[in-house]
PDB file of C-alpha atoms in Angstrom:
ATOM      1  CA  UNK A  41      -8.730 -13.294  -4.671  1.00  0.00           C
ATOM      2  CA  UNK A  42      -7.279 -13.932  -1.216  1.00  0.00           C
ATOM      3  CA  UNK A  43      -9.335 -12.235   1.479  1.00  0.00           C
ATOM      4  CA  UNK A  44      -7.523 -10.649   4.332  1.00  0.00           C
ATOM      5  CA  UNK A  45      -9.553 -10.156   7.490  1.00  0.00           C
ATOM      6  CA  UNK A  46      -8.222  -8.056  10.345  1.00  0.00           C
ATOM      7  CA  UNK A  47      -9.551  -8.077  13.915  1.00  0.00           C
ATOM      8  CA  UNK A  48     -10.544  -6.019  15.590  1.00  0.00           C
ATOM      9  CA  UNK A  49     -11.627  -3.369  13.208  1.00  0.00           C
ATOM     10  CA  UNK A  50     -10.989  -0.797  15.889  1.00  0.00           C
ATOM     11  CA  UNK A  51      -9.678  -0.801  19.434  1.00  0.00           C
ATOM     12  CA  UNK A  52      -9.052   1.669  22.196  1.00  0.00           C
ATOM     13  CA  UNK A  53      -5.894   1.441  24.272  1.00  0.00           C
ATOM     14  CA  UNK A  54      -4.054   3.567  26.827  1.00  0.00           C
ATOM     15  CA  UNK A  55      -0.448   4.690  26.542  1.00  0.00           C
ATOM     16  CA  UNK A  56       1.697   1.800  27.831  1.00  0.00           C
ATOM     17  CA  UNK A  57      -0.751  -0.920  26.887  1.00  0.00           C
ATOM     18  CA  UNK A  58       0.199  -3.931  24.804  1.00  0.00           C
ATOM     19  CA  UNK A  59      -1.877  -4.181  21.676  1.00  0.00           C
ATOM     20  CA  UNK A  60      -2.263  -7.160  19.370  1.00  0.00           C
ATOM     21  CA  UNK A  61      -3.908  -7.017  15.921  1.00  0.00           C
ATOM     22  CA  UNK A  62      -4.716 -10.167  14.056  1.00  0.00           C
ATOM     23  CA  UNK A  63      -4.792 -10.760  10.318  1.00  0.00           C
ATOM     24  CA  UNK A  64      -6.242 -13.883   8.743  1.00  0.00           C
ATOM     25  CA  UNK A  65      -5.805 -14.947   5.159  1.00  0.00           C
ATOM     26  CA  UNK A  66      -8.405 -17.022   3.326  1.00  0.00           C
ATOM     27  CA  UNK A  67      -5.591 -19.136   1.873  1.00  0.00           C
ATOM     28  CA  UNK A  68      -2.059 -19.937   2.847  1.00  0.00           C
ATOM     29  CA  UNK A  69       0.288 -17.093   1.982  1.00  0.00           C
ATOM     30  CA  UNK A  70       3.669 -18.394   3.189  1.00  0.00           C
ATOM     31  CA  UNK A  71       5.631 -15.370   4.475  1.00  0.00           C
ATOM     32  CA  UNK A  72       4.308 -12.798   1.999  1.00  0.00           C
ATOM     33  CA  UNK A  73       2.620 -10.760   4.734  1.00  0.00           C
ATOM     34  CA  UNK A  74       3.387  -7.132   5.429  1.00  0.00           C
ATOM     35  CA  UNK A  75       2.066  -4.511   7.803  1.00  0.00           C
ATOM     36  CA  UNK A  76       1.587  -0.802   7.125  1.00  0.00           C
ATOM     37  CA  UNK A  77       0.778   2.106   9.412  1.00  0.00           C
ATOM     38  CA  UNK A  78      -1.334   5.034   8.152  1.00  0.00           C
ATOM     39  CA  UNK A  79      -1.778   8.221  10.115  1.00  0.00           C
ATOM     40  CA  UNK A  80      -4.696  10.495   9.369  1.00  0.00           C
ATOM     41  CA  UNK A  81      -4.232  12.419   6.150  1.00  0.00           C
ATOM     42  CA  UNK A  82      -0.911  10.760   5.420  1.00  0.00           C
ATOM     43  CA  UNK A  83       0.331   8.033   3.094  1.00  0.00           C
ATOM     44  CA  UNK A  84       0.872   4.545   4.561  1.00  0.00           C
ATOM     45  CA  UNK A  85       4.320   3.595   5.731  1.00  0.00           C
ATOM     46  CA  UNK A  86       5.896   0.094   5.796  1.00  0.00           C
ATOM     47  CA  UNK A  87       6.216  -1.202   9.394  1.00  0.00           C
ATOM     48  CA  UNK A  88       6.967  -4.966   9.126  1.00  0.00           C
ATOM     49  CA  UNK A  89       7.567  -7.110   6.090  1.00  0.00           C
ATOM     50  CA  UNK A  90       7.630 -10.838   5.492  1.00  0.00           C
ATOM     51  CA  UNK A  91       5.785 -11.482   8.746  1.00  0.00           C
ATOM     52  CA  UNK A  92       8.392 -10.460  11.237  1.00  0.00           C
ATOM     53  CA  UNK A  93      11.161  -8.234   9.792  1.00  0.00           C
ATOM     54  CA  UNK A  94      10.878  -4.759  11.193  1.00  0.00           C
ATOM     55  CA  UNK A  95      11.543  -1.988   8.730  1.00  0.00           C
ATOM     56  CA  UNK A  96      14.587   0.090   9.426  1.00  0.00           C
ATOM     57  CA  UNK A  97      13.721   3.050  11.620  1.00  0.00           C
ATOM     58  CA  UNK A  98      10.649   1.488  13.169  1.00  0.00           C
ATOM     59  CA  UNK A  99      10.729   1.278  16.952  1.00  0.00           C
ATOM     60  CA  UNK A 100      11.424  -2.094  18.554  1.00  0.00           C
ATOM     61  CA  UNK A 101       8.084  -2.069  20.348  1.00  0.00           C
ATOM     62  CA  UNK A 102       6.600  -3.233  17.009  1.00  0.00           C
ATOM     63  CA  UNK A 103       6.735  -6.953  16.263  1.00  0.00           C
ATOM     64  CA  UNK A 104       5.151  -9.421  13.896  1.00  0.00           C
ATOM     65  CA  UNK A 105       4.580 -13.147  13.948  1.00  0.00           C
ATOM     66  CA  UNK A 106       2.530 -15.883  12.418  1.00  0.00           C
ATOM     67  CA  UNK A 107       2.453 -18.385   9.603  1.00  0.00           C
ATOM     68  CA  UNK A 108       0.249 -19.964   7.064  1.00  0.00           C
ATOM     69  CA  UNK A 109      -3.025 -18.038   7.356  1.00  0.00           C
ATOM     70  CA  UNK A 110      -2.844 -16.315  10.722  1.00  0.00           C
ATOM     71  CA  UNK A 111      -0.574 -13.390  11.599  1.00  0.00           C
ATOM     72  CA  UNK A 112      -0.305 -10.818  14.332  1.00  0.00           C
ATOM     73  CA  UNK A 113       1.067  -7.377  14.803  1.00  0.00           C
ATOM     74  CA  UNK A 114       2.038  -6.646  18.403  1.00  0.00           C
ATOM     75  CA  UNK A 115       2.826  -3.174  19.818  1.00  0.00           C
ATOM     76  CA  UNK A 116       4.439  -3.341  23.248  1.00  0.00           C
ATOM     77  CA  UNK A 117       3.848  -0.317  25.365  1.00  0.00           C
ATOM     78  CA  UNK A 118       1.792   1.815  22.930  1.00  0.00           C
ATOM     79  CA  UNK A 119       2.985   5.391  22.585  1.00  0.00           C
ATOM     80  CA  UNK A 120       0.974   8.430  21.647  1.00  0.00           C
ATOM     81  CA  UNK A 121       2.391   8.450  18.110  1.00  0.00           C
ATOM     82  CA  UNK A 122       1.196   4.883  17.504  1.00  0.00           C
ATOM     83  CA  UNK A 123      -2.489   5.859  17.393  1.00  0.00           C
ATOM     84  CA  UNK A 124      -3.173   5.204  13.671  1.00  0.00           C
ATOM     85  CA  UNK A 125      -4.718   2.705  11.316  1.00  0.00           C
ATOM     86  CA  UNK A 126      -2.846  -0.450  10.565  1.00  0.00           C
ATOM     87  CA  UNK A 127      -3.252  -2.611   7.452  1.00  0.00           C
ATOM     88  CA  UNK A 128      -1.918  -6.046   6.619  1.00  0.00           C
ATOM     89  CA  UNK A 129      -1.266  -7.009   3.080  1.00  0.00           C
ATOM     90  CA  UNK A 130      -0.553 -10.263   1.323  1.00  0.00           C
ATOM     91  CA  UNK A 131       1.684 -10.407  -1.750  1.00  0.00           C
ATOM     92  CA  UNK A 132       1.655 -14.176  -2.248  1.00  0.00           C
ATOM     93  CA  UNK A 133      -0.992 -14.260  -4.982  1.00  0.00           C
ATOM     94  CA  UNK A 134      -2.229 -11.786  -7.564  1.00  0.00           C
ATOM     95  CA  UNK A 135      -3.793  -9.476  -6.851  1.00  0.00           C
ATOM     96  CA  UNK A 136      -2.122  -8.353  -3.636  1.00  0.00           C
ATOM     97  CA  UNK A 137      -4.774  -7.588  -1.160  1.00  0.00           C
ATOM     98  CA  UNK A 138      -5.048  -5.545   1.990  1.00  0.00           C
ATOM     99  CA  UNK A 139      -7.002  -6.181   5.176  1.00  0.00           C
ATOM    100  CA  UNK A 140      -9.761  -3.674   5.908  1.00  0.00           C
ATOM    101  CA  UNK A 141      -7.663  -1.914   8.507  1.00  0.00           C
ATOM    102  CA  UNK A 142      -7.571  -1.694  12.280  1.00  0.00           C
ATOM    103  CA  UNK A 143      -8.001   1.717  13.806  1.00  0.00           C
ATOM    104  CA  UNK A 144      -6.132   2.200  17.063  1.00  0.00           C
ATOM    105  CA  UNK A 145      -7.590   4.954  19.211  1.00  0.00           C
ATOM    106  CA  UNK A 146      -6.679   6.482  22.534  1.00  0.00           C
ATOM    107  CA  UNK A 147      -8.787   5.305  25.465  1.00  0.00           C
TER     108      UNK A 147
ATOM    109  CA  UNK B 112      17.488   8.244   0.045  1.00  0.00           C
ATOM    110  CA  UNK B 113      14.546   7.415  -2.218  1.00  0.00           C
ATOM    111  CA  UNK B 114      11.823   9.970  -2.536  1.00  0.00           C
ATOM    112  CA  UNK B 115       8.467   9.594  -4.406  1.00  0.00           C
ATOM    113  CA  UNK B 116       6.601  12.642  -5.517  1.00  0.00           C
ATOM    114  CA  UNK B 117       3.208  12.553  -7.178  1.00  0.00           C
ATOM    115  CA  UNK B 118       1.304  15.104  -9.180  1.00  0.00           C
ATOM    116  CA  UNK B 119      -1.301  17.334  -7.748  1.00  0.00           C
ATOM    117  CA  UNK B 120      -5.073  17.016  -7.215  1.00  0.00           C
ATOM    118  CA  UNK B 121      -7.403  16.602 -10.142  1.00  0.00           C
ATOM    119  CA  UNK B 122     -11.113  17.477 -10.495  1.00  0.00           C
ATOM    120  CA  UNK B 123     -12.736  15.640 -13.298  1.00  0.00           C
ATOM    121  CA  UNK B 124     -16.144  14.827 -14.762  1.00  0.00           C
ATOM    122  CA  UNK B 125     -17.736  11.371 -15.101  1.00  0.00           C
ATOM    123  CA  UNK B 126     -16.708   9.761 -18.356  1.00  0.00           C
ATOM    124  CA  UNK B 127     -13.429  11.575 -18.651  1.00  0.00           C
ATOM    125  CA  UNK B 128      -9.876  10.309 -17.970  1.00  0.00           C
ATOM    126  CA  UNK B 129      -7.243  11.327 -15.479  1.00  0.00           C
ATOM    127  CA  UNK B 130      -3.490  10.820 -15.610  1.00  0.00           C
ATOM    128  CA  UNK B 131      -1.388  10.865 -12.426  1.00  0.00           C
ATOM    129  CA  UNK B 132       2.364  10.975 -12.415  1.00  0.00           C
ATOM    130  CA  UNK B 133       4.770   9.550  -9.936  1.00  0.00           C
ATOM    131  CA  UNK B 134       8.481  10.579  -9.943  1.00  0.00           C
ATOM    132  CA  UNK B 135      11.045   8.544  -8.012  1.00  0.00           C
ATOM    133  CA  UNK B 136      14.493   9.823  -7.126  1.00  0.00           C
ATOM    134  CA  UNK B 137      17.445   8.388  -5.360  1.00  0.00           C
ATOM    135  CA  UNK B 138      17.680   5.147  -7.370  1.00  0.00           C
ATOM    136  CA  UNK B 139      20.967   4.306  -9.061  1.00  0.00           C
ATOM    137  CA  UNK B 140      19.555   1.711 -11.390  1.00  0.00           C
ATOM    138  CA  UNK B 141      16.214   0.857 -12.998  1.00  0.00           C
ATOM    139  CA  UNK B 142      15.719  -2.194 -10.843  1.00  0.00           C
ATOM    140  CA  UNK B 143      12.554  -1.388  -8.873  1.00  0.00           C
ATOM    141  CA  UNK B 144       8.830  -1.316  -9.405  1.00  0.00           C
ATOM    142  CA  UNK B 145       5.937   1.155  -9.127  1.00  0.00           C
ATOM    143  CA  UNK B 146       2.701   0.053  -7.576  1.00  0.00           C
ATOM    144  CA  UNK B 147      -0.542   2.013  -7.591  1.00  0.00           C
ATOM    145  CA  UNK B 148      -2.910   1.823  -4.595  1.00  0.00           C
ATOM    146  CA  UNK B 149      -6.069   3.782  -4.145  1.00  0.00           C
ATOM    147  CA  UNK B 150      -8.035   4.788  -1.101  1.00  0.00           C
ATOM    148  CA  UNK B 151     -11.686   5.946  -1.342  1.00  0.00           C
ATOM    149  CA  UNK B 152     -12.753   8.483   1.257  1.00  0.00           C
ATOM    150  CA  UNK B 153     -12.935   6.803   4.682  1.00  0.00           C
ATOM    151  CA  UNK B 154     -12.098   3.369   3.173  1.00  0.00           C
ATOM    152  CA  UNK B 155      -9.177   1.040   3.120  1.00  0.00           C
ATOM    153  CA  UNK B 156      -6.347   0.410   0.666  1.00  0.00           C
ATOM    154  CA  UNK B 157      -6.932  -1.233  -2.691  1.00  0.00           C
ATOM    155  CA  UNK B 158      -4.121  -2.512  -4.982  1.00  0.00           C
ATOM    156  CA  UNK B 159      -4.680  -1.379  -8.570  1.00  0.00           C
ATOM    157  CA  UNK B 160      -1.594  -2.449 -10.433  1.00  0.00           C
ATOM    158  CA  UNK B 161       2.218  -2.701 -10.763  1.00  0.00           C
ATOM    159  CA  UNK B 162       4.716  -1.750 -13.450  1.00  0.00           C
ATOM    160  CA  UNK B 163       8.353  -2.673 -13.546  1.00  0.00           C
ATOM    161  CA  UNK B 164      10.637   0.296 -13.935  1.00  0.00           C
ATOM    162  CA  UNK B 165      13.196  -2.034 -15.377  1.00  0.00           C
ATOM    163  CA  UNK B 166      11.356  -3.552 -18.386  1.00  0.00           C
ATOM    164  CA  UNK B 167       7.783  -2.238 -18.307  1.00  0.00           C
ATOM    165  CA  UNK B 168       6.108  -5.503 -17.360  1.00  0.00           C
ATOM    166  CA  UNK B 169       2.896  -4.853 -15.599  1.00  0.00           C
ATOM    167  CA  UNK B 170      -0.005  -6.432 -13.775  1.00  0.00           C
ATOM    168  CA  UNK B 171      -3.429  -4.904 -13.419  1.00  0.00           C
ATOM    169  CA  UNK B 172      -6.189  -5.816 -10.977  1.00  0.00           C
ATOM    170  CA  UNK B 173      -9.024  -7.343 -12.977  1.00  0.00           C
ATOM    171  CA  UNK B 174     -11.617  -4.737 -11.977  1.00  0.00           C
ATOM    172  CA  UNK B 175      -9.452  -2.091 -13.662  1.00  0.00           C
ATOM    173  CA  UNK B 176      -8.603  -4.010 -16.814  1.00  0.00           C
ATOM    174  CA  UNK B 177      -9.732  -2.093 -19.879  1.00  0.00           C
ATOM    175  CA  UNK B 178      -9.777   1.235 -17.929  1.00  0.00           C
ATOM    176  CA  UNK B 179      -6.294   1.484 -16.384  1.00  0.00           C
ATOM    177  CA  UNK B 180      -3.127   2.212 -18.347  1.00  0.00           C
ATOM    178  CA  UNK B 181       0.247   2.283 -16.598  1.00  0.00           C
ATOM    179  CA  UNK B 182       3.368   3.505 -18.292  1.00  0.00           C
ATOM    180  CA  UNK B 183       6.818   4.501 -17.227  1.00  0.00           C
ATOM    181  CA  UNK B 184       9.504   6.845 -18.515  1.00  0.00           C
ATOM    182  CA  UNK B 185      12.940   5.474 -17.658  1.00  0.00           C
ATOM    183  CA  UNK B 186      14.856   8.706 -18.417  1.00  0.00           C
ATOM    184  CA  UNK B 187      12.997  10.568 -15.730  1.00  0.00           C
ATOM    185  CA  UNK B 188      12.195   7.647 -13.336  1.00  0.00           C
ATOM    186  CA  UNK B 189       8.522   8.590 -13.681  1.00  0.00           C
ATOM    187  CA  UNK B 190       5.499   6.359 -13.774  1.00  0.00           C
ATOM    188  CA  UNK B 191       2.085   7.357 -15.038  1.00  0.00           C
ATOM    189  CA  UNK B 192      -1.357   5.957 -14.144  1.00  0.00           C
ATOM    190  CA  UNK B 193      -4.173   6.828 -16.526  1.00  0.00           C
ATOM    191  CA  UNK B 194      -7.660   5.804 -15.497  1.00  0.00           C
ATOM    192  CA  UNK B 195     -10.382   6.128 -18.110  1.00  0.00           C
ATOM    193  CA  UNK B 196     -14.188   6.347 -18.191  1.00  0.00           C
ATOM    194  CA  UNK B 197     -14.211   7.798 -14.706  1.00  0.00           C
ATOM    195  CA  UNK B 198     -17.214   7.314 -12.401  1.00  0.00           C
ATOM    196  CA  UNK B 199     -18.089   9.030  -9.216  1.00  0.00           C
ATOM    197  CA  UNK B 200     -16.902   5.990  -7.234  1.00  0.00           C
ATOM    198  CA  UNK B 201     -13.385   6.533  -8.678  1.00  0.00           C
ATOM    199  CA  UNK B 202     -13.085   9.537  -6.352  1.00  0.00           C
ATOM    200  CA  UNK B 203     -10.254   8.613  -4.148  1.00  0.00           C
ATOM    201  CA  UNK B 204      -6.626   9.267  -3.104  1.00  0.00           C
ATOM    202  CA  UNK B 205      -4.290   7.515  -5.458  1.00  0.00           C
ATOM    203  CA  UNK B 206      -0.939   6.484  -4.086  1.00  0.00           C
ATOM    204  CA  UNK B 207       2.193   5.428  -5.846  1.00  0.00           C
ATOM    205  CA  UNK B 208       4.641   3.216  -3.997  1.00  0.00           C
ATOM    206  CA  UNK B 209       8.032   1.889  -4.983  1.00  0.00           C
ATOM    207  CA  UNK B 210      10.288  -0.883  -3.840  1.00  0.00           C
ATOM    208  CA  UNK B 211      13.902  -1.005  -2.652  1.00  0.00           C
ATOM    209  CA  UNK B 212      16.435  -1.144  -5.412  1.00  0.00           C
ATOM    210  CA  UNK B 213      16.874  -4.574  -6.731  1.00  0.00           C
ATOM    211  CA  UNK B 214      13.364  -5.672  -5.863  1.00  0.00           C
ATOM    212  CA  UNK B 215      11.483  -5.763  -9.099  1.00  0.00           C
ATOM    213  CA  UNK B 216       8.502  -8.056  -8.679  1.00  0.00           C
ATOM    214  CA  UNK B 217       4.781  -7.269  -8.195  1.00  0.00           C
ATOM    215  CA  UNK B 218       4.982  -9.295  -5.022  1.00  0.00           C
ATOM    216  CA  UNK B 219       7.481  -7.057  -3.253  1.00  0.00           C
ATOM    217  CA  UNK B 220       6.786  -5.034  -0.119  1.00  0.00           C
ATOM    218  CA  UNK B 221       5.980  -1.369  -0.670  1.00  0.00           C
ATOM    219  CA  UNK B 222       8.881   0.574   0.793  1.00  0.00           C
ATOM    220  CA  UNK B 223       8.419   4.154  -0.340  1.00  0.00           C
ATOM    221  CA  UNK B 224       5.179   5.963  -0.774  1.00  0.00           C
ATOM    222  CA  UNK B 225       4.232   9.147  -2.506  1.00  0.00           C
ATOM    223  CA  UNK B 226       2.154  11.748  -0.889  1.00  0.00           C
ATOM    224  CA  UNK B 227      -0.908  10.769  -2.753  1.00  0.00           C
ATOM    225  CA  UNK B 228      -2.914  12.414  -5.555  1.00  0.00           C
ATOM    226  CA  UNK B 229      -6.597  13.216  -4.851  1.00  0.00           C
ATOM    227  CA  UNK B 230      -8.850  12.606  -7.785  1.00  0.00           C
ATOM    228  CA  UNK B 231     -12.350  13.956  -7.555  1.00  0.00           C
ATOM    229  CA  UNK B 232     -14.931  12.859 -10.062  1.00  0.00           C
ATOM    230  CA  UNK B 233     -18.122  14.971 -10.075  1.00  0.00           C
ATOM    231  CA  UNK B 234     -20.503  16.372 -12.577  1.00  0.00           C
TER     232      UNK B 234
END
């Protein structure tokens, strides 16, 4: 199975900060990399798909980039509603696998 | 507007089975897929399997093979996930997620999520 490793596992940020979350795959996954946001007690929601396409309705402060095995999720000017857990997922190879999650907390 | 609604919480005993339903609305064709993802308490997301709403093709994560049965009912746009021989470590929130219309593969992004169905396994 392809292992997805996110870093950091948790981070603290202040409102207005720029935040970068990294996701590394154990093998090349082309562009089959997606990001989800999960707020406490809620189902995940799709944020970004295929590395860099922002899901409709997601604020423009969210962006994604990367290729091959290394990918990033960037939040420009973090807002209070962004404090959540973020997961990357590869869907290049069965079984699709998720990163362990990155918890973004308020500093 | 696609909506995904799952069945309610279940409390079960070790060794028993549980069946969770997932009803999708808002699709105009059967060209989409259902994916099941579970999340143990305080843990991350784990992909369990996928079933095509279109033709019933399915893929199951190997750790669940032999215990997981996924079915779908086209007339009601409902998918079912039955997990057998339950253990205490199967206690988790079980999510159903679907894809945009026209996206039928197991490799598709997960666009719409149900609210989750909590399954508790305890003697």
